[in-house]
């Protein structure tokens, strides 16, 4: 077994955190921004120094290939370099850097593999600049229409297509990831479970199914000072009642169900005017389809009217639970045991590129703990020791899998 160089990995994390560094120790590195381009340039330089071949596809996904002795499809590792605004220095980038550290460790030990290894950096995973999230992995997995994605615009009106051309990373569609033996993505958990359970490695079995609804409540605007309470059609009060009712009903379905009232808009949003319309979103996630079906039944059974206001639920989008390859998950868990690291089988509540790639290539994920469960904020933190343990497991899993692949083994595409 080979252990990765924990100090070198820490140096890499700290180096990449300078691309878009914020005053409070976080990172703002929006997709295809100047900061993202600098990180991409440095990533390519690091890979070229290792003798890796760099290719870029038409969605600016970067592929760095370390050739093997056999001409077979690669085992792919990676994640993304972009961040949310005022995010942390581990989210996404850690999956790229642990993969880079795995290759460096192989080079340190003069290990030549039969199977090629590839590191991928997916573009616009966060969706923080251009909607939707996981855009480019979604395009290559045929989840999104490329032409529509090119027209997605940021808050300044710049389209993804314009940013793509300006970045210098618009490549060739022939370079897209189409065939690979496996895909493994390492990521911070972005939640509190591993830390609470004092577990070192999360073996991610899949990504939770989810639905997102927007509930619109329409009432009637009037003067805040002259309209008696008994004569109002106030959608704000109805919205509050509806949220409380949903909180109670959904909370009784299953203790593993999570749901969030995340966005609210009030019109006309003036303190001296009774609102005439309120909208709010409800995001819900669970592993089991029957639980998600019950959530939707409750949402669609909301009363159509209350206190003179109209209530209209509308489904914005949803996804089924994505199951990762069980054999790869087994390999990850066995790698943990070889190092003596504790492991825990779990699902991801957050979306990742792996959920789309899993429809094309046998895939799985590795989680390392997030301190206090924080992510998508400047306070995001994972110990460098845990990062290194994740890199060890990633490398050991890849080495075990390539040995099996070299003698004709295969993994199941879920």
mmCIF file of C-alpha atoms in Angstrom:
data_model
loop_
_atom_site.group_PDB
_atom_site.id
_atom_site.type_symbol
_atom_site.label_atom_id
_atom_site.label_comp_id
_atom_site.label_asym_id
_atom_site.label_seq_id
_atom_site.Cartn_x
_atom_site.Cartn_y
_atom_site.Cartn_z
ATOM 1 C CA UNK A 1 0.000 0.000 0.000
ATOM 2 C CA UNK A 2 1.124 3.531 -0.702
ATOM 3 C CA UNK A 3 0.374 6.505 1.531
ATOM 4 C CA UNK A 4 0.052 9.916 -0.040
ATOM 5 C CA UNK A 5 2.243 12.851 0.964
ATOM 6 C CA UNK A 6 -0.003 14.715 3.394
ATOM 7 C CA UNK A 7 2.223 17.803 3.541
ATOM 8 C CA UNK A 8 2.302 18.105 -0.233
ATOM 9 C CA UNK A 9 -1.477 17.731 -0.406
ATOM 10 C CA UNK A 10 -1.874 20.482 2.186
ATOM 11 C CA UNK A 11 0.429 22.736 0.162
ATOM 12 C CA UNK A 12 -1.689 22.073 -2.942
ATOM 13 C CA UNK A 13 -4.905 22.928 -1.127
ATOM 14 C CA UNK A 14 -3.411 26.142 0.201
ATOM 15 C CA UNK A 15 -1.993 27.055 -3.210
ATOM 16 C CA UNK A 16 -5.329 26.610 -4.993
ATOM 17 C CA UNK A 17 -7.131 28.529 -2.241
ATOM 18 C CA UNK A 18 -5.227 31.633 -3.395
ATOM 19 C CA UNK A 19 -7.138 31.642 -6.688
ATOM 20 C CA UNK A 20 -10.114 33.724 -5.629
ATOM 21 C CA UNK A 21 -9.151 34.038 -1.959
ATOM 22 C CA UNK A 22 -11.547 36.101 0.170
ATOM 23 C CA UNK A 23 -10.661 38.295 3.139
ATOM 24 C CA UNK A 24 -12.182 35.851 5.635
ATOM 25 C CA UNK A 25 -10.277 32.793 4.436
ATOM 26 C CA UNK A 26 -12.768 31.493 1.909
ATOM 27 C CA UNK A 27 -12.834 31.348 -1.866
ATOM 28 C CA UNK A 28 -14.890 32.973 -4.615
ATOM 29 C CA UNK A 29 -13.973 31.181 -7.825
ATOM 30 C CA UNK A 30 -17.000 31.296 -10.086
ATOM 31 C CA UNK A 31 -17.002 29.134 -13.180
ATOM 32 C CA UNK A 32 -14.954 30.519 -16.096
ATOM 33 C CA UNK A 33 -14.112 33.677 -14.145
ATOM 34 C CA UNK A 34 -10.566 35.072 -14.160
ATOM 35 C CA UNK A 35 -9.947 33.276 -10.859
ATOM 36 C CA UNK A 36 -11.198 29.991 -12.293
ATOM 37 C CA UNK A 37 -9.002 30.384 -15.370
ATOM 38 C CA UNK A 38 -5.948 30.912 -13.136
ATOM 39 C CA UNK A 39 -6.785 27.730 -11.202
ATOM 40 C CA UNK A 40 -7.287 25.841 -14.467
ATOM 41 C CA UNK A 41 -3.968 27.058 -15.826
ATOM 42 C CA UNK A 42 -2.132 25.956 -12.710
ATOM 43 C CA UNK A 43 -3.903 22.588 -12.659
ATOM 44 C CA UNK A 44 -2.854 21.943 -16.255
ATOM 45 C CA UNK A 45 0.735 22.952 -15.420
ATOM 46 C CA UNK A 46 0.812 20.513 -12.488
ATOM 47 C CA UNK A 47 -0.482 17.693 -14.683
ATOM 48 C CA UNK A 48 1.922 18.416 -17.532
ATOM 49 C CA UNK A 49 4.842 18.271 -15.078
ATOM 50 C CA UNK A 50 3.738 14.700 -14.318
ATOM 51 C CA UNK A 51 3.799 13.768 -17.990
ATOM 52 C CA UNK A 52 0.011 13.754 -18.315
ATOM 53 C CA UNK A 53 -1.758 14.524 -21.584
ATOM 54 C CA UNK A 54 -4.248 17.430 -21.400
ATOM 55 C CA UNK A 55 -7.429 17.617 -23.448
ATOM 56 C CA UNK A 56 -10.397 19.976 -23.168
ATOM 57 C CA UNK A 57 -13.895 19.390 -24.506
ATOM 58 C CA UNK A 58 -16.515 21.799 -25.836
ATOM 59 C CA UNK A 59 -17.940 22.454 -22.344
ATOM 60 C CA UNK A 60 -14.467 23.349 -20.983
ATOM 61 C CA UNK A 61 -14.179 20.101 -19.024
ATOM 62 C CA UNK A 62 -10.459 19.368 -18.591
ATOM 63 C CA UNK A 63 -9.108 15.819 -18.869
ATOM 64 C CA UNK A 64 -5.550 14.944 -17.793
ATOM 65 C CA UNK A 65 -4.499 11.424 -18.818
ATOM 66 C CA UNK A 66 -1.658 9.329 -17.426
ATOM 67 C CA UNK A 67 -1.178 6.581 -20.035
ATOM 68 C CA UNK A 68 -1.056 2.943 -18.952
ATOM 69 C CA UNK A 69 0.788 0.020 -20.452
ATOM 70 C CA UNK A 70 -2.426 -1.230 -22.025
ATOM 71 C CA UNK A 71 -4.597 0.638 -24.505
ATOM 72 C CA UNK A 72 -7.831 0.397 -22.535
ATOM 73 C CA UNK A 73 -10.258 3.027 -21.222
ATOM 74 C CA UNK A 74 -9.061 4.868 -18.084
ATOM 75 C CA UNK A 75 -10.111 4.879 -14.479
ATOM 76 C CA UNK A 76 -11.249 8.459 -13.889
ATOM 77 C CA UNK A 77 -10.930 10.534 -10.728
ATOM 78 C CA UNK A 78 -11.858 14.169 -10.176
ATOM 79 C CA UNK A 79 -14.465 16.773 -9.324
ATOM 80 C CA UNK A 80 -14.547 20.546 -9.957
ATOM 81 C CA UNK A 81 -12.473 23.691 -9.383
ATOM 82 C CA UNK A 82 -15.271 26.285 -9.331
ATOM 83 C CA UNK A 83 -16.815 27.497 -6.069
ATOM 84 C CA UNK A 84 -19.858 29.347 -4.848
ATOM 85 C CA UNK A 85 -19.525 32.988 -3.888
ATOM 86 C CA UNK A 86 -17.687 33.252 -0.567
ATOM 87 C CA UNK A 87 -17.389 29.482 -0.358
ATOM 88 C CA UNK A 88 -14.697 27.322 1.193
ATOM 89 C CA UNK A 89 -11.341 26.030 0.009
ATOM 90 C CA UNK A 90 -12.225 22.313 0.051
ATOM 91 C CA UNK A 91 -15.556 21.946 -1.766
ATOM 92 C CA UNK A 92 -14.969 20.435 -5.202
ATOM 93 C CA UNK A 93 -11.289 21.255 -5.509
ATOM 94 C CA UNK A 94 -10.363 18.555 -2.979
ATOM 95 C CA UNK A 95 -11.546 15.863 -5.384
ATOM 96 C CA UNK A 96 -9.222 17.222 -8.073
ATOM 97 C CA UNK A 97 -6.262 17.675 -5.726
ATOM 98 C CA UNK A 98 -6.482 14.264 -4.047
ATOM 99 C CA UNK A 99 -6.519 12.748 -7.543
ATOM 100 C CA UNK A 100 -3.456 14.850 -8.407
ATOM 101 C CA UNK A 101 -1.753 13.703 -5.206
ATOM 102 C CA UNK A 102 -2.541 10.068 -6.073
ATOM 103 C CA UNK A 103 -0.745 10.464 -9.415
ATOM 104 C CA UNK A 104 2.191 12.213 -7.738
ATOM 105 C CA UNK A 105 2.514 9.356 -5.252
ATOM 106 C CA UNK A 106 2.611 6.825 -8.083
ATOM 107 C CA UNK A 107 5.342 8.872 -9.756
ATOM 108 C CA UNK A 108 7.290 9.094 -6.478
ATOM 109 C CA UNK A 109 7.353 5.311 -6.305
ATOM 110 C CA UNK A 110 7.985 4.709 -10.026
ATOM 111 C CA UNK A 111 4.737 2.761 -10.316
ATOM 112 C CA UNK A 112 3.577 2.108 -13.870
ATOM 113 C CA UNK A 113 0.052 0.794 -14.250
ATOM 114 C CA UNK A 114 -1.527 -1.314 -16.954
ATOM 115 C CA UNK A 115 -4.662 0.834 -16.906
ATOM 116 C CA UNK A 116 -4.550 4.576 -17.770
ATOM 117 C CA UNK A 117 -5.610 7.044 -15.079
ATOM 118 C CA UNK A 118 -7.433 10.272 -15.762
ATOM 119 C CA UNK A 119 -8.203 13.371 -13.695
ATOM 120 C CA UNK A 120 -11.218 15.413 -14.750
ATOM 121 C CA UNK A 121 -12.228 18.950 -13.807
ATOM 122 C CA UNK A 122 -15.905 19.458 -14.597
ATOM 123 C CA UNK A 123 -17.069 22.963 -15.520
ATOM 124 C CA UNK A 124 -19.756 24.876 -13.599
ATOM 125 C CA UNK A 125 -20.589 22.157 -11.085
ATOM 126 C CA UNK A 126 -21.823 24.693 -8.569
ATOM 127 C CA UNK A 127 -24.206 26.549 -10.859
ATOM 128 C CA UNK A 128 -23.303 29.636 -8.831
ATOM 129 C CA UNK A 129 -22.649 31.724 -11.935
ATOM 130 C CA UNK A 130 -24.675 29.896 -14.576
ATOM 131 C CA UNK A 131 -27.787 27.782 -14.005
ATOM 132 C CA UNK A 132 -28.064 24.837 -13.601
ATOM 133 C CA UNK A 133 -25.646 23.090 -11.253
ATOM 134 C CA UNK A 134 -23.627 20.169 -12.657
ATOM 135 C CA UNK A 135 -24.090 21.798 -16.046
ATOM 136 C CA UNK A 136 -21.206 20.353 -18.024
ATOM 137 C CA UNK A 137 -21.287 16.833 -16.620
ATOM 138 C CA UNK A 138 -25.010 16.997 -17.337
ATOM 139 C CA UNK A 139 -24.397 17.920 -20.960
ATOM 140 C CA UNK A 140 -21.954 15.086 -21.620
ATOM 141 C CA UNK A 141 -24.333 12.650 -19.876
ATOM 142 C CA UNK A 142 -27.222 13.919 -22.069
ATOM 143 C CA UNK A 143 -29.145 15.301 -19.095
ATOM 144 C CA UNK A 144 -29.122 18.863 -20.483
ATOM 145 C CA UNK A 145 -29.346 20.309 -23.984
ATOM 146 C CA UNK A 146 -26.059 21.987 -24.864
ATOM 147 C CA UNK A 147 -27.618 24.807 -26.908
ATOM 148 C CA UNK A 148 -29.849 25.791 -23.979
ATOM 149 C CA UNK A 149 -26.906 25.663 -21.583
ATOM 150 C CA UNK A 150 -24.864 27.967 -23.810
ATOM 151 C CA UNK A 151 -27.569 30.623 -23.426
ATOM 152 C CA UNK A 152 -27.592 30.476 -19.620
ATOM 153 C CA UNK A 153 -26.555 33.934 -18.374
ATOM 154 C CA UNK A 154 -24.971 35.237 -15.194
ATOM 155 C CA UNK A 155 -26.280 38.182 -13.184
ATOM 156 C CA UNK A 156 -24.372 40.599 -15.434
ATOM 157 C CA UNK A 157 -25.987 39.240 -18.569
ATOM 158 C CA UNK A 158 -22.934 37.361 -19.867
ATOM 159 C CA UNK A 159 -23.908 34.023 -21.393
ATOM 160 C CA UNK A 160 -22.104 30.770 -20.708
ATOM 161 C CA UNK A 161 -21.141 30.713 -24.389
ATOM 162 C CA UNK A 162 -19.532 34.156 -24.142
ATOM 163 C CA UNK A 163 -17.659 33.220 -20.965
ATOM 164 C CA UNK A 164 -16.561 29.963 -22.567
ATOM 165 C CA UNK A 165 -14.992 31.740 -25.527
ATOM 166 C CA UNK A 166 -13.385 34.406 -23.331
ATOM 167 C CA UNK A 167 -11.829 31.807 -21.016
ATOM 168 C CA UNK A 168 -9.703 30.175 -23.688
ATOM 169 C CA UNK A 169 -10.974 26.780 -22.567
ATOM 170 C CA UNK A 170 -13.479 26.041 -25.313
ATOM 171 C CA UNK A 171 -12.283 22.686 -26.618
ATOM 172 C CA UNK A 172 -13.364 19.942 -28.974
ATOM 173 C CA UNK A 173 -16.547 17.854 -28.495
ATOM 174 C CA UNK A 174 -14.529 14.817 -29.595
ATOM 175 C CA UNK A 175 -12.607 15.088 -26.313
ATOM 176 C CA UNK A 176 -15.682 14.511 -24.140
ATOM 177 C CA UNK A 177 -15.566 11.758 -21.535
ATOM 178 C CA UNK A 178 -17.522 8.942 -23.165
ATOM 179 C CA UNK A 179 -15.857 5.701 -22.167
ATOM 180 C CA UNK A 180 -14.098 4.792 -18.928
ATOM 181 C CA UNK A 181 -13.742 1.764 -16.711
ATOM 182 C CA UNK A 182 -14.869 3.625 -13.588
ATOM 183 C CA UNK A 183 -15.306 7.083 -12.083
ATOM 184 C CA UNK A 184 -14.490 7.886 -8.449
ATOM 185 C CA UNK A 185 -15.109 11.319 -6.945
ATOM 186 C CA UNK A 186 -13.735 12.357 -3.561
ATOM 187 C CA UNK A 187 -15.524 15.202 -1.805
ATOM 188 C CA UNK A 188 -16.008 16.757 1.579
ATOM 189 C CA UNK A 189 -19.239 15.543 3.155
ATOM 190 C CA UNK A 190 -20.738 19.055 3.446
ATOM 191 C CA UNK A 191 -22.732 17.795 6.413
ATOM 192 C CA UNK A 192 -22.269 16.827 10.101
ATOM 193 C CA UNK A 193 -22.791 13.038 10.032
ATOM 194 C CA UNK A 194 -19.212 11.731 9.784
ATOM 195 C CA UNK A 195 -17.922 14.106 12.443
ATOM 196 C CA UNK A 196 -20.826 13.289 14.780
ATOM 197 C CA UNK A 197 -20.234 9.556 14.363
ATOM 198 C CA UNK A 198 -16.432 10.028 14.574
ATOM 199 C CA UNK A 199 -16.005 8.216 11.253
ATOM 200 C CA UNK A 200 -12.999 8.889 9.029
ATOM 201 C CA UNK A 201 -14.340 7.953 5.575
ATOM 202 C CA UNK A 202 -17.804 8.014 4.073
ATOM 203 C CA UNK A 203 -18.510 5.375 1.423
ATOM 204 C CA UNK A 204 -21.170 7.071 -0.671
ATOM 205 C CA UNK A 205 -23.776 4.655 -2.006
ATOM 206 C CA UNK A 206 -25.737 7.220 -3.970
ATOM 207 C CA UNK A 207 -27.338 10.655 -4.173
ATOM 208 C CA UNK A 208 -30.740 11.247 -2.630
ATOM 209 C CA UNK A 209 -33.790 11.766 -4.777
ATOM 210 C CA UNK A 210 -35.409 15.158 -4.409
ATOM 211 C CA UNK A 211 -38.271 17.388 -5.444
ATOM 212 C CA UNK A 212 -38.504 21.153 -5.431
ATOM 213 C CA UNK A 213 -41.882 22.883 -5.419
ATOM 214 C CA UNK A 214 -42.831 26.535 -5.487
ATOM 215 C CA UNK A 215 -46.035 27.457 -3.702
ATOM 216 C CA UNK A 216 -47.727 30.671 -4.875
ATOM 217 C CA UNK A 217 -50.285 32.324 -2.632
ATOM 218 C CA UNK A 218 -52.287 35.157 -4.186
ATOM 219 C CA UNK A 219 -54.224 37.667 -2.131
ATOM 220 C CA UNK A 220 -55.083 41.337 -2.382
ATOM 221 C CA UNK A 221 -52.997 44.425 -1.692
ATOM 222 C CA UNK A 222 -54.383 47.233 0.396
ATOM 223 C CA UNK A 223 -53.307 49.912 2.832
ATOM 224 C CA UNK A 224 -51.580 48.559 5.964
ATOM 225 C CA UNK A 225 -53.136 51.171 8.226
ATOM 226 C CA UNK A 226 -56.696 51.475 7.010
ATOM 227 C CA UNK A 227 -57.771 47.912 6.201
ATOM 228 C CA UNK A 228 -59.401 46.065 9.138
ATOM 229 C CA UNK A 229 -57.900 42.681 9.917
ATOM 230 C CA UNK A 230 -61.210 40.925 9.302
ATOM 231 C CA UNK A 231 -61.393 42.354 5.779
ATOM 232 C CA UNK A 232 -57.939 41.400 4.568
ATOM 233 C CA UNK A 233 -56.853 38.806 2.011
ATOM 234 C CA UNK A 234 -53.284 38.573 3.268
ATOM 235 C CA UNK A 235 -51.108 35.955 1.495
ATOM 236 C CA UNK A 236 -48.285 36.437 4.000
ATOM 237 C CA UNK A 237 -50.371 35.016 6.839
ATOM 238 C CA UNK A 238 -51.567 32.168 4.636
ATOM 239 C CA UNK A 239 -47.960 31.429 3.618
ATOM 240 C CA UNK A 240 -46.948 31.194 7.279
ATOM 241 C CA UNK A 241 -49.883 28.875 8.036
ATOM 242 C CA UNK A 242 -49.082 26.723 5.009
ATOM 243 C CA UNK A 243 -45.425 26.351 5.925
ATOM 244 C CA UNK A 244 -46.287 25.344 9.486
ATOM 245 C CA UNK A 245 -48.815 22.805 8.216
ATOM 246 C CA UNK A 246 -46.304 21.319 5.766
ATOM 247 C CA UNK A 247 -43.636 21.224 8.472
ATOM 248 C CA UNK A 248 -45.931 19.156 10.689
ATOM 249 C CA UNK A 249 -47.154 16.801 7.957
ATOM 250 C CA UNK A 250 -43.782 16.169 6.335
ATOM 251 C CA UNK A 251 -42.125 15.741 9.707
ATOM 252 C CA UNK A 252 -44.343 12.733 10.394
ATOM 253 C CA UNK A 253 -43.401 10.791 7.236
ATOM 254 C CA UNK A 254 -39.878 9.537 7.974
ATOM 255 C CA UNK A 255 -37.099 10.714 10.284
ATOM 256 C CA UNK A 256 -34.586 10.532 7.413
ATOM 257 C CA UNK A 257 -36.619 12.930 5.244
ATOM 258 C CA UNK A 258 -35.144 16.425 4.980
ATOM 259 C CA UNK A 259 -37.080 19.424 3.706
ATOM 260 C CA UNK A 260 -36.312 23.113 3.448
ATOM 261 C CA UNK A 261 -38.302 26.277 2.856
ATOM 262 C CA UNK A 262 -35.446 28.022 1.139
ATOM 263 C CA UNK A 263 -36.648 30.985 -0.906
ATOM 264 C CA UNK A 264 -39.455 33.447 -0.320
ATOM 265 C CA UNK A 265 -40.578 36.403 -2.425
ATOM 266 C CA UNK A 266 -43.137 38.944 -1.315
ATOM 267 C CA UNK A 267 -44.907 41.373 -3.640
ATOM 268 C CA UNK A 268 -44.859 44.340 -3.664
ATOM 269 C CA UNK A 269 -42.578 44.014 -0.612
ATOM 270 C CA UNK A 270 -43.392 47.406 0.929
ATOM 271 C CA UNK A 271 -43.796 47.714 4.670
ATOM 272 C CA UNK A 272 -46.916 49.896 4.434
ATOM 273 C CA UNK A 273 -48.721 47.634 1.950
ATOM 274 C CA UNK A 274 -50.505 44.326 2.508
ATOM 275 C CA UNK A 275 -48.878 41.912 0.027
ATOM 276 C CA UNK A 276 -50.854 40.674 -2.965
ATOM 277 C CA UNK A 277 -48.644 37.653 -3.648
ATOM 278 C CA UNK A 278 -46.166 35.472 -1.780
ATOM 279 C CA UNK A 279 -44.105 32.632 -3.248
ATOM 280 C CA UNK A 280 -41.899 30.198 -1.376
ATOM 281 C CA UNK A 281 -39.988 27.049 -2.288
ATOM 282 C CA UNK A 282 -39.976 23.667 -0.579
ATOM 283 C CA UNK A 283 -37.009 21.382 -1.280
ATOM 284 C CA UNK A 284 -37.337 17.805 -0.028
ATOM 285 C CA UNK A 285 -34.907 14.845 -0.227
ATOM 286 C CA UNK A 286 -34.979 11.152 0.640
ATOM 287 C CA UNK A 287 -33.547 7.854 -0.573
ATOM 288 C CA UNK A 288 -36.832 5.985 -1.072
ATOM 289 C CA UNK A 289 -39.220 6.727 -3.975
ATOM 290 C CA UNK A 290 -42.326 5.939 -1.912
ATOM 291 C CA UNK A 291 -41.352 8.585 0.648
ATOM 292 C CA UNK A 292 -40.859 11.169 -2.096
ATOM 293 C CA UNK A 293 -44.221 10.188 -3.575
ATOM 294 C CA UNK A 294 -45.878 10.833 -0.206
ATOM 295 C CA UNK A 295 -44.231 14.284 -0.069
ATOM 296 C CA UNK A 296 -45.713 15.171 -3.436
ATOM 297 C CA UNK A 297 -49.125 13.849 -2.419
ATOM 298 C CA UNK A 298 -49.131 16.175 0.593
ATOM 299 C CA UNK A 299 -48.064 19.163 -1.512
ATOM 300 C CA UNK A 300 -50.693 18.502 -4.155
ATOM 301 C CA UNK A 301 -53.369 18.069 -1.475
ATOM 302 C CA UNK A 302 -52.946 21.608 -0.143
ATOM 303 C CA UNK A 303 -56.227 23.535 -0.015
ATOM 304 C CA UNK A 304 -56.823 25.668 -3.080
ATOM 305 C CA UNK A 305 -58.009 28.592 -0.954
ATOM 306 C CA UNK A 306 -57.580 29.927 2.571
ATOM 307 C CA UNK A 307 -58.612 33.249 4.133
ATOM 308 C CA UNK A 308 -59.660 34.529 0.713
ATOM 309 C CA UNK A 309 -56.278 33.721 -0.873
ATOM 310 C CA UNK A 310 -55.564 31.262 -3.689
ATOM 311 C CA UNK A 311 -52.934 28.560 -3.079
ATOM 312 C CA UNK A 312 -51.127 27.025 -6.062
ATOM 313 C CA UNK A 313 -48.295 24.461 -5.704
ATOM 314 C CA UNK A 314 -46.112 23.923 -8.795
ATOM 315 C CA UNK A 315 -43.310 21.389 -9.235
ATOM 316 C CA UNK A 316 -40.119 23.119 -10.384
ATOM 317 C CA UNK A 317 -38.005 20.019 -10.803
ATOM 318 C CA UNK A 318 -37.107 16.680 -9.301
ATOM 319 C CA UNK A 319 -34.688 13.795 -9.559
ATOM 320 C CA UNK A 320 -34.761 10.129 -8.683
ATOM 321 C CA UNK A 321 -32.289 8.659 -6.224
ATOM 322 C CA UNK A 322 -29.053 7.783 -8.016
ATOM 323 C CA UNK A 323 -27.436 4.550 -6.845
ATOM 324 C CA UNK A 324 -23.684 4.164 -7.227
ATOM 325 C CA UNK A 325 -21.907 0.968 -8.214
ATOM 326 C CA UNK A 326 -22.002 -1.445 -5.267
ATOM 327 C CA UNK A 327 -18.771 -3.208 -6.279
ATOM 328 C CA UNK A 328 -16.836 0.060 -6.343
ATOM 329 C CA UNK A 329 -18.330 0.966 -2.958
ATOM 330 C CA UNK A 330 -17.091 -2.396 -1.668
ATOM 331 C CA UNK A 331 -13.613 -1.652 -3.024
ATOM 332 C CA UNK A 332 -13.587 1.729 -1.258
ATOM 333 C CA UNK A 333 -14.660 0.177 2.033
ATOM 334 C CA UNK A 334 -12.036 -2.577 1.788
ATOM 335 C CA UNK A 335 -9.378 0.064 1.108
ATOM 336 C CA UNK A 336 -10.424 1.835 4.308
ATOM 337 C CA UNK A 337 -10.031 -1.406 6.268
ATOM 338 C CA UNK A 338 -6.536 -1.986 4.878
ATOM 339 C CA UNK A 339 -5.426 1.370 6.308
ATOM 340 C CA UNK A 340 -7.370 0.868 9.523
ATOM 341 C CA UNK A 341 -9.632 3.825 8.740
ATOM 342 C CA UNK A 342 -13.224 3.672 9.957
ATOM 343 C CA UNK A 343 -15.847 3.671 7.193
ATOM 344 C CA UNK A 344 -19.566 4.375 7.015
ATOM 345 C CA UNK A 345 -21.997 3.686 4.166
ATOM 346 C CA UNK A 346 -24.102 6.748 3.468
ATOM 347 C CA UNK A 347 -26.002 8.779 0.884
ATOM 348 C CA UNK A 348 -25.270 12.299 -0.300
ATOM 349 C CA UNK A 349 -27.993 14.860 0.180
ATOM 350 C CA UNK A 350 -26.145 17.278 -2.109
ATOM 351 C CA UNK A 351 -25.814 16.907 -5.864
ATOM 352 C CA UNK A 352 -22.476 16.028 -7.494
ATOM 353 C CA UNK A 353 -21.145 15.437 -10.998
ATOM 354 C CA UNK A 354 -20.949 11.740 -10.129
ATOM 355 C CA UNK A 355 -24.733 11.467 -10.136
ATOM 356 C CA UNK A 356 -24.808 12.225 -13.874
ATOM 357 C CA UNK A 357 -21.635 10.338 -14.775
ATOM 358 C CA UNK A 358 -23.120 7.256 -13.060
ATOM 359 C CA UNK A 359 -25.586 6.951 -15.943
ATOM 360 C CA UNK A 360 -22.626 6.444 -18.316
ATOM 361 C CA UNK A 361 -19.835 4.874 -16.268
ATOM 362 C CA UNK A 362 -19.759 2.731 -13.086
ATOM 363 C CA UNK A 363 -19.252 5.369 -10.375
ATOM 364 C CA UNK A 364 -18.952 5.963 -6.648
ATOM 365 C CA UNK A 365 -17.861 8.660 -4.203
ATOM 366 C CA UNK A 366 -15.651 9.018 -1.152
ATOM 367 C CA UNK A 367 -16.518 11.510 1.608
ATOM 368 C CA UNK A 368 -14.193 13.018 4.200
ATOM 369 C CA UNK A 369 -15.604 14.791 7.272
ATOM 370 C CA UNK A 370 -16.630 18.438 7.325
ATOM 371 C CA UNK A 371 -15.865 20.187 10.617
ATOM 372 C CA UNK A 372 -19.161 21.272 12.215
ATOM 373 C CA UNK A 373 -20.804 20.164 8.968
ATOM 374 C CA UNK A 374 -20.136 23.523 7.348
ATOM 375 C CA UNK A 375 -19.855 24.043 3.589
ATOM 376 C CA UNK A 376 -20.680 26.664 0.951
ATOM 377 C CA UNK A 377 -19.352 29.259 3.373
ATOM 378 C CA UNK A 378 -16.009 30.780 4.293
ATOM 379 C CA UNK A 379 -15.981 28.794 7.557
ATOM 380 C CA UNK A 380 -15.899 25.494 5.632
ATOM 381 C CA UNK A 381 -13.131 23.310 7.069
ATOM 382 C CA UNK A 382 -11.796 19.756 6.846
ATOM 383 C CA UNK A 383 -8.631 18.705 8.650
ATOM 384 C CA UNK A 384 -5.627 18.165 6.400
ATOM 385 C CA UNK A 385 -5.179 14.803 8.124
ATOM 386 C CA UNK A 386 -8.634 13.707 6.957
ATOM 387 C CA UNK A 387 -7.913 15.017 3.464
ATOM 388 C CA UNK A 388 -4.797 12.844 3.344
ATOM 389 C CA UNK A 389 -6.710 9.789 4.571
ATOM 390 C CA UNK A 390 -9.189 10.326 1.769
ATOM 391 C CA UNK A 391 -6.332 10.523 -0.741
ATOM 392 C CA UNK A 392 -4.891 7.266 0.641
ATOM 393 C CA UNK A 393 -8.213 5.489 0.178
ATOM 394 C CA UNK A 394 -8.690 6.945 -3.299
ATOM 395 C CA UNK A 395 -5.259 5.734 -4.455
ATOM 396 C CA UNK A 396 -5.599 2.297 -2.859
ATOM 397 C CA UNK A 397 -9.036 1.834 -4.445
ATOM 398 C CA UNK A 398 -7.717 2.803 -7.865
ATOM 399 C CA UNK A 399 -4.721 0.472 -7.524
ATOM 400 C CA UNK A 400 -6.931 -2.453 -6.511
ATOM 401 C CA UNK A 401 -9.375 -1.797 -9.315
ATOM 402 C CA UNK A 402 -6.710 -1.436 -12.000
ATOM 403 C CA UNK A 403 -5.214 -4.765 -10.963
ATOM 404 C CA UNK A 404 -8.603 -6.410 -11.378
ATOM 405 C CA UNK A 405 -9.275 -4.616 -14.651
ATOM 406 C CA UNK A 406 -5.915 -5.764 -16.012
ATOM 407 C CA UNK A 407 -7.014 -9.393 -15.637
ATOM 408 C CA UNK A 408 -10.409 -8.823 -17.187
ATOM 409 C CA UNK A 409 -12.664 -7.857 -14.269
ATOM 410 C CA UNK A 410 -15.574 -5.488 -14.821
ATOM 411 C CA UNK A 411 -17.959 -3.417 -12.757
ATOM 412 C CA UNK A 412 -21.701 -2.995 -13.177
ATOM 413 C CA UNK A 413 -23.251 0.106 -14.682
ATOM 414 C CA UNK A 414 -26.216 0.901 -12.426
#
